mmCIF file with all atom_site columns, C-alpha atoms in Angstrom:
data_model
loop_
_atom_site.group_PDB
_atom_site.id
_atom_site.type_symbol
_atom_site.label_atom_id
_atom_site.label_alt_id
_atom_site.label_comp_id
_atom_site.label_asym_id
_atom_site.label_entity_id
_atom_site.label_seq_id
_atom_site.pdbx_PDB_ins_code
_atom_site.Cartn_x
_atom_site.Cartn_y
_atom_site.Cartn_z
_atom_site.occupancy
_atom_site.B_iso_or_equiv
_atom_site.pdbx_formal_charge
_atom_site.auth_seq_id
_atom_site.auth_comp_id
_atom_site.auth_asym_id
_atom_site.auth_atom_id
_atom_site.pdbx_PDB_model_num
ATOM 1   C CA . MET T 1 1   ? 16.905  -32.596 52.343  1.00 0.00 ? 1   MET T CA 1
ATOM 2   C CA . ASN T 1 2   ? 17.706  -30.284 49.615  1.00 0.00 ? 2   ASN T CA 1
ATOM 3   C CA . PHE T 1 3   ? 15.516  -28.321 46.938  1.00 0.00 ? 3   PHE T CA 1
ATOM 4   C CA . PHE T 1 4   ? 14.957  -30.985 44.291  1.00 0.00 ? 4   PHE T CA 1
ATOM 5   C CA . ASP T 1 5   ? 14.589  -33.592 46.989  1.00 0.00 ? 5   ASP T CA 1
ATOM 6   C CA . GLU T 1 6   ? 11.881  -31.713 48.690  1.00 0.00 ? 6   GLU T CA 1
ATOM 7   C CA . LEU T 1 7   ? 10.585  -31.608 45.001  1.00 0.00 ? 7   LEU T CA 1
ATOM 8   C CA . GLN T 1 8   ? 10.490  -35.079 44.502  1.00 0.00 ? 8   GLN T CA 1
ATOM 9   C CA . SER T 1 9   ? 8.727   -35.645 47.256  1.00 0.00 ? 9   SER T CA 1
ATOM 10  C CA . LEU T 1 10  ? 5.319   -33.471 46.777  1.00 0.00 ? 10  LEU T CA 1
ATOM 11  C CA . ASP T 1 11  ? 2.153   -34.986 46.432  1.00 0.00 ? 11  ASP T CA 1
ATOM 12  C CA . ILE T 1 12  ? 0.383   -33.316 43.614  1.00 0.00 ? 12  ILE T CA 1
ATOM 13  C CA . ASN T 1 13  ? -3.169  -34.995 45.304  1.00 0.00 ? 13  ASN T CA 1
ATOM 14  C CA . ASP T 1 14  ? -2.153  -32.653 48.379  1.00 0.00 ? 14  ASP T CA 1
ATOM 15  C CA . ILE T 1 15  ? -1.086  -29.262 47.545  1.00 0.00 ? 15  ILE T CA 1
ATOM 16  C CA . GLY T 1 16  ? -2.188  -27.507 50.826  1.00 0.00 ? 16  GLY T CA 1
ATOM 17  C CA . ARG T 1 17  ? 0.412   -29.657 52.210  1.00 0.00 ? 17  ARG T CA 1
ATOM 18  C CA . TRP T 1 18  ? 3.550   -28.296 50.408  1.00 0.00 ? 18  TRP T CA 1
ATOM 19  C CA . PRO T 1 19  ? 5.789   -25.786 51.768  1.00 0.00 ? 19  PRO T CA 1
ATOM 20  C CA . LEU T 1 20  ? 4.964   -22.161 50.743  1.00 0.00 ? 20  LEU T CA 1
ATOM 21  C CA . LEU T 1 21  ? 7.631   -21.199 48.608  1.00 0.00 ? 21  LEU T CA 1
ATOM 22  C CA . PHE T 1 22  ? 6.217   -24.511 46.432  1.00 0.00 ? 22  PHE T CA 1
ATOM 23  C CA . ARG T 1 23  ? 2.824   -23.646 46.531  1.00 0.00 ? 23  ARG T CA 1
ATOM 24  C CA . VAL T 1 24  ? 4.052   -19.800 45.810  1.00 0.00 ? 24  VAL T CA 1
ATOM 25  C CA . LEU T 1 25  ? 5.639   -21.419 42.885  1.00 0.00 ? 25  LEU T CA 1
ATOM 26  C CA . PHE T 1 26  ? 3.158   -23.837 41.351  1.00 0.00 ? 26  PHE T CA 1
ATOM 27  C CA . ILE T 1 27  ? 0.137   -20.385 41.977  1.00 0.00 ? 27  ILE T CA 1
ATOM 28  C CA . GLY T 1 28  ? 2.599   -18.425 39.864  1.00 0.00 ? 28  GLY T CA 1
ATOM 29  C CA . LEU T 1 29  ? 3.044   -20.940 37.097  1.00 0.00 ? 29  LEU T CA 1
ATOM 30  C CA . ALA T 1 30  ? -0.437  -22.092 37.501  1.00 0.00 ? 30  ALA T CA 1
ATOM 31  C CA . PHE T 1 31  ? -1.491  -17.989 37.051  1.00 0.00 ? 31  PHE T CA 1
ATOM 32  C CA . MET T 1 32  ? 0.873   -17.700 33.917  1.00 0.00 ? 32  MET T CA 1
ATOM 33  C CA . LEU T 1 33  ? -0.074  -20.444 32.450  1.00 0.00 ? 33  LEU T CA 1
ATOM 34  C CA . VAL T 1 34  ? -4.084  -18.931 32.555  1.00 0.00 ? 34  VAL T CA 1
ATOM 35  C CA . VAL T 1 35  ? -2.793  -15.574 31.259  1.00 0.00 ? 35  VAL T CA 1
ATOM 36  C CA . GLY T 1 36  ? -1.044  -16.910 28.372  1.00 0.00 ? 36  GLY T CA 1
ATOM 37  C CA . GLY T 1 37  ? -3.824  -18.958 27.349  1.00 0.00 ? 37  GLY T CA 1
ATOM 38  C CA . GLY T 1 38  ? -5.794  -16.153 27.364  1.00 0.00 ? 38  GLY T CA 1
ATOM 39  C CA . TYR T 1 39  ? -3.876  -13.756 25.610  1.00 0.00 ? 39  TYR T CA 1
ATOM 40  C CA . TYR T 1 40  ? -3.244  -16.500 22.893  1.00 0.00 ? 40  TYR T CA 1
ATOM 41  C CA . GLN T 1 41  ? -7.210  -17.003 22.364  1.00 0.00 ? 41  GLN T CA 1
ATOM 42  C CA . PHE T 1 42  ? -8.315  -13.713 23.065  1.00 0.00 ? 42  PHE T CA 1
ATOM 43  C CA . VAL T 1 43  ? -5.991  -11.347 21.860  1.00 0.00 ? 43  VAL T CA 1
ATOM 44  C CA . HIS T 1 44  ? -3.102  -13.617 19.545  1.00 0.00 ? 44  HIS T CA 1
ATOM 45  C CA . LYS T 1 45  ? -5.536  -15.373 17.159  1.00 0.00 ? 45  LYS T CA 1
ATOM 46  C CA . ALA T 1 46  ? -7.808  -12.003 17.063  1.00 0.00 ? 46  ALA T CA 1
ATOM 47  C CA . VAL T 1 47  ? -4.445  -10.412 15.665  1.00 0.00 ? 47  VAL T CA 1
ATOM 48  C CA . LEU T 1 48  ? -3.773  -13.141 13.347  1.00 0.00 ? 48  LEU T CA 1
ATOM 49  C CA . PRO T 1 49  ? -5.907  -12.045 10.189  1.00 0.00 ? 49  PRO T CA 1
ATOM 50  C CA . THR T 1 50  ? -5.098  -8.443  10.704  1.00 0.00 ? 50  THR T CA 1
ATOM 51  C CA . LEU T 1 51  ? -0.829  -9.426  10.782  1.00 0.00 ? 51  LEU T CA 1
ATOM 52  C CA . ALA T 1 52  ? -1.531  -11.577 7.904   1.00 0.00 ? 52  ALA T CA 1
ATOM 53  C CA . THR T 1 53  ? -3.436  -8.495  6.332   1.00 0.00 ? 53  THR T CA 1
ATOM 54  C CA . ALA T 1 54  ? -0.102  -6.273  6.871   1.00 0.00 ? 54  ALA T CA 1
ATOM 55  C CA . GLU T 1 55  ? 1.799   -9.021  5.586   1.00 0.00 ? 55  GLU T CA 1
ATOM 56  C CA . ALA T 1 56  ? 0.315   -9.390  2.295   1.00 0.00 ? 56  ALA T CA 1
ATOM 57  C CA . GLU T 1 57  ? 0.474   -5.495  2.009   1.00 0.00 ? 57  GLU T CA 1
ATOM 58  C CA . GLU T 1 58  ? 4.060   -5.487  3.027   1.00 0.00 ? 58  GLU T CA 1
ATOM 59  C CA . VAL T 1 59  ? 4.699   -7.929  0.160   1.00 0.00 ? 59  VAL T CA 1
ATOM 60  C CA . LYS T 1 60  ? 3.142   -6.047  -2.102  1.00 0.00 ? 60  LYS T CA 1
ATOM 61  C CA . LEU T 1 61  ? 4.611   -2.658  -1.305  1.00 0.00 ? 61  LEU T CA 1
ATOM 62  C CA . LYS T 1 62  ? 8.085   -4.357  -1.288  1.00 0.00 ? 62  LYS T CA 1
ATOM 63  C CA . GLN T 1 63  ? 6.954   -5.268  -5.103  1.00 0.00 ? 63  GLN T CA 1
ATOM 64  C CA . GLU T 1 64  ? 5.797   -1.703  -5.837  1.00 0.00 ? 64  GLU T CA 1
ATOM 65  C CA . PHE T 1 65  ? 9.000   -0.151  -4.478  1.00 0.00 ? 65  PHE T CA 1
ATOM 66  C CA . GLU T 1 66  ? 11.299  -2.264  -6.616  1.00 0.00 ? 66  GLU T CA 1
ATOM 67  C CA . ARG T 1 67  ? 9.064   -1.825  -9.552  1.00 0.00 ? 67  ARG T CA 1
ATOM 68  C CA . LYS T 1 68  ? 9.877   1.971   -9.092  1.00 0.00 ? 68  LYS T CA 1
ATOM 69  C CA . GLN T 1 69  ? 12.797  1.716   -8.146  1.00 0.00 ? 69  GLN T CA 1
ATOM 70  C CA . LYS T 1 70  ? 13.781  0.315   -11.846 1.00 0.00 ? 70  LYS T CA 1
ATOM 71  C CA . LYS T 1 71  ? 12.159  3.027   -13.513 1.00 0.00 ? 71  LYS T CA 1
ATOM 72  C CA . ALA T 1 72  ? 13.648  5.470   -11.388 1.00 0.00 ? 72  ALA T CA 1
ATOM 73  C CA . ALA T 1 73  ? 17.090  3.749   -12.528 1.00 0.00 ? 73  ALA T CA 1
ATOM 74  C CA . ASN T 1 74  ? 16.100  3.755   -15.653 1.00 0.00 ? 74  ASN T CA 1
ATOM 75  C CA . LEU T 1 75  ? 15.154  7.431   -15.701 1.00 0.00 ? 75  LEU T CA 1
ATOM 76  C CA . ASP T 1 76  ? 17.288  9.093   -17.992 1.00 0.00 ? 76  ASP T CA 1
ATOM 77  C CA . ALA T 1 77  ? 17.472  6.468   -20.230 1.00 0.00 ? 77  ALA T CA 1
ATOM 78  C CA . TYR T 1 78  ? 13.557  7.251   -20.186 1.00 0.00 ? 78  TYR T CA 1
ATOM 79  C CA . LYS T 1 79  ? 14.184  10.694  -20.500 1.00 0.00 ? 79  LYS T CA 1
ATOM 80  C CA . ALA T 1 80  ? 17.082  9.934   -23.735 1.00 0.00 ? 80  ALA T CA 1
ATOM 81  C CA . GLN T 1 81  ? 14.294  8.005   -25.379 1.00 0.00 ? 81  GLN T CA 1
ATOM 82  C CA . LEU T 1 82  ? 11.586  10.530  -25.246 1.00 0.00 ? 82  LEU T CA 1
ATOM 83  C CA . GLU T 1 83  ? 14.067  13.699  -26.226 1.00 0.00 ? 83  GLU T CA 1
ATOM 84  C CA . GLU T 1 84  ? 14.812  11.065  -29.591 1.00 0.00 ? 84  GLU T CA 1
ATOM 85  C CA . MET T 1 85  ? 11.078  10.594  -30.265 1.00 0.00 ? 85  MET T CA 1
ATOM 86  C CA . THR T 1 86  ? 10.343  14.310  -30.123 1.00 0.00 ? 86  THR T CA 1
ATOM 87  C CA . ALA T 1 87  ? 13.375  14.985  -32.353 1.00 0.00 ? 87  ALA T CA 1
ATOM 88  C CA . ASN T 1 88  ? 12.005  12.425  -34.706 1.00 0.00 ? 88  ASN T CA 1
ATOM 89  C CA . PHE T 1 89  ? 8.315   13.312  -34.542 1.00 0.00 ? 89  PHE T CA 1
ATOM 90  C CA . GLY T 1 90  ? 9.695   16.729  -35.070 1.00 0.00 ? 90  GLY T CA 1
ATOM 91  C CA . THR T 1 91  ? 11.407  15.613  -38.771 1.00 0.00 ? 91  THR T CA 1
ATOM 92  C CA . MET T 1 92  ? 8.215   13.877  -39.394 1.00 0.00 ? 92  MET T CA 1
ATOM 93  C CA . LEU T 1 93  ? 5.999   17.029  -38.936 1.00 0.00 ? 93  LEU T CA 1
ATOM 94  C CA . ARG T 1 94  ? 8.480   19.004  -41.624 1.00 0.00 ? 94  ARG T CA 1
ATOM 95  C CA . GLN T 1 95  ? 7.560   16.368  -44.198 1.00 0.00 ? 95  GLN T CA 1
ATOM 96  C CA . LEU T 1 96  ? 3.970   17.665  -43.727 1.00 0.00 ? 96  LEU T CA 1
ATOM 97  C CA . PRO T 1 97  ? 3.173   20.535  -46.130 1.00 0.00 ? 97  PRO T CA 1
ATOM 98  C CA . GLY T 1 98  ? 1.745   23.755  -45.393 1.00 0.00 ? 98  GLY T CA 1
ATOM 99  C CA . GLU T 1 99  ? -1.097  24.916  -46.423 1.00 0.00 ? 99  GLU T CA 1
ATOM 100 C CA . THR T 1 100 ? -0.103  27.539  -48.755 1.00 0.00 ? 100 THR T CA 1
ATOM 101 C CA . GLU T 1 101 ? 2.382   24.286  -49.941 1.00 0.00 ? 101 GLU T CA 1
ATOM 102 C CA . ILE T 1 102 ? -0.008  22.357  -50.680 1.00 0.00 ? 102 ILE T CA 1
ATOM 103 C CA . PRO T 1 103 ? -0.654  23.564  -54.481 1.00 0.00 ? 103 PRO T CA 1
ATOM 104 C CA . SER T 1 104 ? 3.011   23.351  -55.060 1.00 0.00 ? 104 SER T CA 1
ATOM 105 C CA . LEU T 1 105 ? 2.706   20.140  -54.141 1.00 0.00 ? 105 LEU T CA 1
ATOM 106 C CA . LEU T 1 106 ? -0.144  18.915  -56.453 1.00 0.00 ? 106 LEU T CA 1
ATOM 107 C CA . VAL T 1 107 ? 2.271   19.930  -59.452 1.00 0.00 ? 107 VAL T CA 1
ATOM 108 C CA . ASP T 1 108 ? 4.767   18.180  -58.084 1.00 0.00 ? 108 ASP T CA 1
ATOM 109 C CA . ILE T 1 109 ? 2.915   15.047  -58.328 1.00 0.00 ? 109 ILE T CA 1
ATOM 110 C CA . SER T 1 110 ? 1.409   15.950  -61.413 1.00 0.00 ? 110 SER T CA 1
ATOM 111 C CA . GLN T 1 111 ? 4.470   16.304  -62.851 1.00 0.00 ? 111 GLN T CA 1
ATOM 112 C CA . THR T 1 112 ? 6.240   13.420  -61.699 1.00 0.00 ? 112 THR T CA 1
ATOM 113 C CA . GLY T 1 113 ? 3.733   11.591  -63.956 1.00 0.00 ? 113 GLY T CA 1
ATOM 114 C CA . LEU T 1 114 ? 4.206   13.410  -66.675 1.00 0.00 ? 114 LEU T CA 1
ATOM 115 C CA . ALA T 1 115 ? 8.673   12.822  -66.377 1.00 0.00 ? 115 ALA T CA 1
ATOM 116 C CA . SER T 1 116 ? 7.989   9.420   -66.257 1.00 0.00 ? 116 SER T CA 1
ATOM 117 C CA . GLY T 1 117 ? 6.623   9.548   -69.654 1.00 0.00 ? 117 GLY T CA 1
ATOM 118 C CA . LEU T 1 118 ? 3.102   8.723   -68.775 1.00 0.00 ? 118 LEU T CA 1
ATOM 119 C CA . GLU T 1 119 ? 0.230   10.394  -69.885 1.00 0.00 ? 119 GLU T CA 1
ATOM 120 C CA . GLU T 1 120 ? -1.896  11.708  -67.934 1.00 0.00 ? 120 GLU T CA 1
ATOM 121 C CA . GLU T 1 121 ? -5.739  10.539  -67.959 1.00 0.00 ? 121 GLU T CA 1
ATOM 122 C CA . LEU T 1 122 ? -7.266  11.907  -64.617 1.00 0.00 ? 122 LEU T CA 1
ATOM 123 C CA . PHE T 1 123 ? -5.585  14.175  -62.053 1.00 0.00 ? 123 PHE T CA 1
ATOM 124 C CA . GLN T 1 124 ? -8.615  15.091  -59.188 1.00 0.00 ? 124 GLN T CA 1
ATOM 125 C CA . PRO T 1 125 ? -7.736  15.944  -55.610 1.00 0.00 ? 125 PRO T CA 1
ATOM 126 C CA . SER T 1 126 ? -10.689 15.622  -53.385 1.00 0.00 ? 126 SER T CA 1
ATOM 127 C CA . GLY T 1 127 ? -11.501 17.543  -50.005 1.00 0.00 ? 127 GLY T CA 1
ATOM 128 C CA . GLU T 1 128 ? -9.140  17.402  -47.231 1.00 0.00 ? 128 GLU T CA 1
ATOM 129 C CA . GLN T 1 129 ? -10.348 15.291  -44.409 1.00 0.00 ? 129 GLN T CA 1
ATOM 130 C CA . THR T 1 130 ? -9.166  16.619  -40.832 1.00 0.00 ? 130 THR T CA 1
ATOM 131 C CA . ARG T 1 131 ? -7.555  13.994  -38.456 1.00 0.00 ? 131 ARG T CA 1
ATOM 132 C CA . GLU T 1 132 ? -6.401  14.518  -34.873 1.00 0.00 ? 132 GLU T CA 1
ATOM 133 C CA . PHE T 1 133 ? -3.297  16.839  -35.707 1.00 0.00 ? 133 PHE T CA 1
ATOM 134 C CA . TYR T 1 134 ? -3.333  17.141  -39.491 1.00 0.00 ? 134 TYR T CA 1
ATOM 135 C CA . ALA T 1 135 ? -5.452  17.061  -42.398 1.00 0.00 ? 135 ALA T CA 1
ATOM 136 C CA . GLU T 1 136 ? -5.353  14.500  -45.749 1.00 0.00 ? 136 GLU T CA 1
ATOM 137 C CA . LYS T 1 137 ? -5.981  15.658  -49.117 1.00 0.00 ? 137 LYS T CA 1
ATOM 138 C CA . PRO T 1 138 ? -6.518  12.342  -51.531 1.00 0.00 ? 138 PRO T CA 1
ATOM 139 C CA . ILE T 1 139 ? -5.974  13.143  -55.260 1.00 0.00 ? 139 ILE T CA 1
ATOM 140 C CA . SER T 1 140 ? -7.876  10.208  -57.717 1.00 0.00 ? 140 SER T CA 1
ATOM 141 C CA . ILE T 1 141 ? -5.151  9.896   -60.342 1.00 0.00 ? 141 ILE T CA 1
ATOM 142 C CA . ARG T 1 142 ? -5.294  7.819   -63.819 1.00 0.00 ? 142 ARG T CA 1
ATOM 143 C CA . LEU T 1 143 ? -1.850  7.112   -65.796 1.00 0.00 ? 143 LEU T CA 1
ATOM 144 C CA . LYS T 1 144 ? -1.027  5.598   -69.064 1.00 0.00 ? 144 LYS T CA 1
ATOM 145 C CA . GLY T 1 145 ? 2.011   3.988   -70.115 1.00 0.00 ? 145 GLY T CA 1
ATOM 146 C CA . SER T 1 146 ? 4.328   1.264   -69.763 1.00 0.00 ? 146 SER T CA 1
ATOM 147 C CA . TYR T 1 147 ? 5.439   -0.862  -67.306 1.00 0.00 ? 147 TYR T CA 1
ATOM 148 C CA . HIS T 1 148 ? 8.637   0.480   -66.213 1.00 0.00 ? 148 HIS T CA 1
ATOM 149 C CA . GLU T 1 149 ? 7.470   4.020   -66.528 1.00 0.00 ? 149 GLU T CA 1
ATOM 150 C CA . LEU T 1 150 ? 4.903   3.008   -63.789 1.00 0.00 ? 150 LEU T CA 1
ATOM 151 C CA . GLY T 1 151 ? 7.773   2.216   -61.676 1.00 0.00 ? 151 GLY T CA 1
ATOM 152 C CA . ALA T 1 152 ? 9.254   5.407   -62.447 1.00 0.00 ? 152 ALA T CA 1
ATOM 153 C CA . PHE T 1 153 ? 6.545   7.453   -61.067 1.00 0.00 ? 153 PHE T CA 1
ATOM 154 C CA . VAL T 1 154 ? 6.248   4.940   -57.706 1.00 0.00 ? 154 VAL T CA 1
ATOM 155 C CA . SER T 1 155 ? 10.353  5.599   -57.491 1.00 0.00 ? 155 SER T CA 1
ATOM 156 C CA . GLY T 1 156 ? 9.478   8.929   -57.959 1.00 0.00 ? 156 GLY T CA 1
ATOM 157 C CA . ILE T 1 157 ? 6.719   9.909   -55.559 1.00 0.00 ? 157 ILE T CA 1
ATOM 158 C CA . ALA T 1 158 ? 8.518   8.221   -53.279 1.00 0.00 ? 158 ALA T CA 1
ATOM 159 C CA . ALA T 1 159 ? 11.346  10.483  -53.628 1.00 0.00 ? 159 ALA T CA 1
ATOM 160 C CA . LEU T 1 160 ? 9.841   13.830  -53.133 1.00 0.00 ? 160 LEU T CA 1
ATOM 161 C CA . PRO T 1 161 ? 10.729  15.485  -49.808 1.00 0.00 ? 161 PRO T CA 1
ATOM 162 C CA . ARG T 1 162 ? 7.144   15.532  -48.532 1.00 0.00 ? 162 ARG T CA 1
ATOM 163 C CA . ILE T 1 163 ? 4.998   12.395  -47.329 1.00 0.00 ? 163 ILE T CA 1
ATOM 164 C CA . VAL T 1 164 ? 2.736   11.477  -50.481 1.00 0.00 ? 164 VAL T CA 1
ATOM 165 C CA . THR T 1 165 ? 1.375   7.742   -50.191 1.00 0.00 ? 165 THR T CA 1
ATOM 166 C CA . LEU T 1 166 ? -0.197  5.764   -52.805 1.00 0.00 ? 166 LEU T CA 1
ATOM 167 C CA . HIS T 1 167 ? -3.343  3.983   -51.522 1.00 0.00 ? 167 HIS T CA 1
ATOM 168 C CA . ASP T 1 168 ? -6.180  1.817   -53.630 1.00 0.00 ? 168 ASP T CA 1
ATOM 169 C CA . ILE T 1 169 ? -3.562  0.435   -56.372 1.00 0.00 ? 169 ILE T CA 1
ATOM 170 C CA . ASN T 1 170 ? -4.874  -1.191  -59.910 1.00 0.00 ? 170 ASN T CA 1
ATOM 171 C CA . ILE T 1 171 ? -3.203  -1.689  -62.983 1.00 0.00 ? 171 ILE T CA 1
ATOM 172 C CA . ALA T 1 172 ? -5.161  -3.247  -65.870 1.00 0.00 ? 172 ALA T CA 1
ATOM 173 C CA . PRO T 1 173 ? -3.257  -3.302  -69.447 1.00 0.00 ? 173 PRO T CA 1
ATOM 174 C CA . VAL T 1 174 ? -5.546  -1.078  -72.478 1.00 0.00 ? 174 VAL T CA 1
ATOM 175 C CA . SER T 1 175 ? -5.869  -3.661  -74.707 1.00 0.00 ? 175 SER T CA 1
ATOM 176 C CA . LYS T 1 176 ? -5.159  -7.532  -74.895 1.00 0.00 ? 176 LYS T CA 1
ATOM 177 C CA . ASP T 1 177 ? -2.458  -7.361  -77.149 1.00 0.00 ? 177 ASP T CA 1
ATOM 178 C CA . LEU T 1 178 ? 1.125   -7.712  -75.921 1.00 0.00 ? 178 LEU T CA 1
ATOM 179 C CA . GLY T 1 179 ? 3.233   -5.175  -74.954 1.00 0.00 ? 179 GLY T CA 1
ATOM 180 C CA . ALA T 1 180 ? 0.572   -2.750  -74.948 1.00 0.00 ? 180 ALA T CA 1
ATOM 181 C CA . ASP T 1 181 ? 0.795   -0.021  -72.331 1.00 0.00 ? 181 ASP T CA 1
ATOM 182 C CA . LEU T 1 182 ? -0.931  -0.242  -68.819 1.00 0.00 ? 182 LEU T CA 1
ATOM 183 C CA . THR T 1 183 ? -3.253  2.102   -66.913 1.00 0.00 ? 183 THR T CA 1
ATOM 184 C CA . LEU T 1 184 ? -2.322  2.612   -63.484 1.00 0.00 ? 184 LEU T CA 1
ATOM 185 C CA . ASN T 1 185 ? -5.417  4.103   -61.487 1.00 0.00 ? 185 ASN T CA 1
ATOM 186 C CA . VAL T 1 186 ? -4.316  5.314   -57.742 1.00 0.00 ? 186 VAL T CA 1
ATOM 187 C CA . THR T 1 187 ? -5.285  7.179   -55.235 1.00 0.00 ? 187 THR T CA 1
ATOM 188 C CA . ALA T 1 188 ? -2.495  9.576   -54.043 1.00 0.00 ? 188 ALA T CA 1
ATOM 189 C CA . LYS T 1 189 ? -2.619  11.021  -50.237 1.00 0.00 ? 189 LYS T CA 1
ATOM 190 C CA . THR T 1 190 ? -1.019  13.932  -48.964 1.00 0.00 ? 190 THR T CA 1
ATOM 191 C CA . TYR T 1 191 ? -1.074  15.462  -45.861 1.00 0.00 ? 191 TYR T CA 1
ATOM 192 C CA . ARG T 1 192 ? -0.817  18.934  -44.488 1.00 0.00 ? 192 ARG T CA 1
ATOM 193 C CA . TYR T 1 193 ? -0.124  19.891  -40.622 1.00 0.00 ? 193 TYR T CA 1
ATOM 194 C CA . LEU T 1 194 ? -2.957  21.552  -38.947 1.00 0.00 ? 194 LEU T CA 1
ATOM 195 C CA . GLU T 1 195 ? -2.339  25.113  -37.400 1.00 0.00 ? 195 GLU T CA 1
ATOM 196 C CA . ASP T 1 196 ? -2.916  24.936  -33.404 1.00 0.00 ? 196 ASP T CA 1
ATOM 197 C CA . ASP T 1 197 ? -6.443  26.948  -34.420 1.00 0.00 ? 197 ASP T CA 1
ATOM 198 C CA . GLU T 1 198 ? -7.419  24.373  -36.837 1.00 0.00 ? 198 GLU T CA 1
ATOM 199 C CA . GLY T 1 199 ? -6.699  21.317  -34.354 1.00 0.00 ? 199 GLY T CA 1
ATOM 200 C CA . ASP T 1 200 ? -8.615  23.183  -31.995 1.00 0.00 ? 200 ASP T CA 1
ATOM 201 C CA . ASP T 1 201 ? -11.514 23.435  -34.167 1.00 0.00 ? 201 ASP T CA 1
ATOM 202 C CA . ALA T 1 202 ? -11.187 19.706  -35.504 1.00 0.00 ? 202 ALA T CA 1
ATOM 203 C CA . LYS T 1 203 ? -11.345 18.326  -31.572 1.00 0.00 ? 203 LYS T CA 1
#
């Protein structure tokens, strides 16, 4: 009788009469099943939450790596952009007058109005208002003249080499007569770059 015939003739209800080889194989198989079941129940299932956490962390780390890799790939472009921004900022700062240049700039603003043919009724600089790295100096101005003269004044202010902005613009006719002159009330603001010691004091 060969191995397979003996295997088919085994009585599951009478294991004690099995040949020694089959009993050893059966005990070994049963032992493996018990050990495998115990491992799954007490080891594998206990590790599952940790495994899930580790997998989620792996996904997060991969995403972070990809994000940093993209930044690293664009590092040269970012550096070039930063250099360009720094250069532009320096150009803008050079348009802010120093403290000693403010009086001449005020004269330039006043002369722009007169050169446009306007009659200057008020030119009153106010105290400086300190910001983070610059000081702002408002000037209350009232001018009288024609529409085209007012336009020439605004164009002249825009053409100044230093930054001057116009705020709170109010234009009204001097009288109800058609073609009468207009009165311009405006606040002009010029800006001054703060020196290092002044910037520290402002903070």
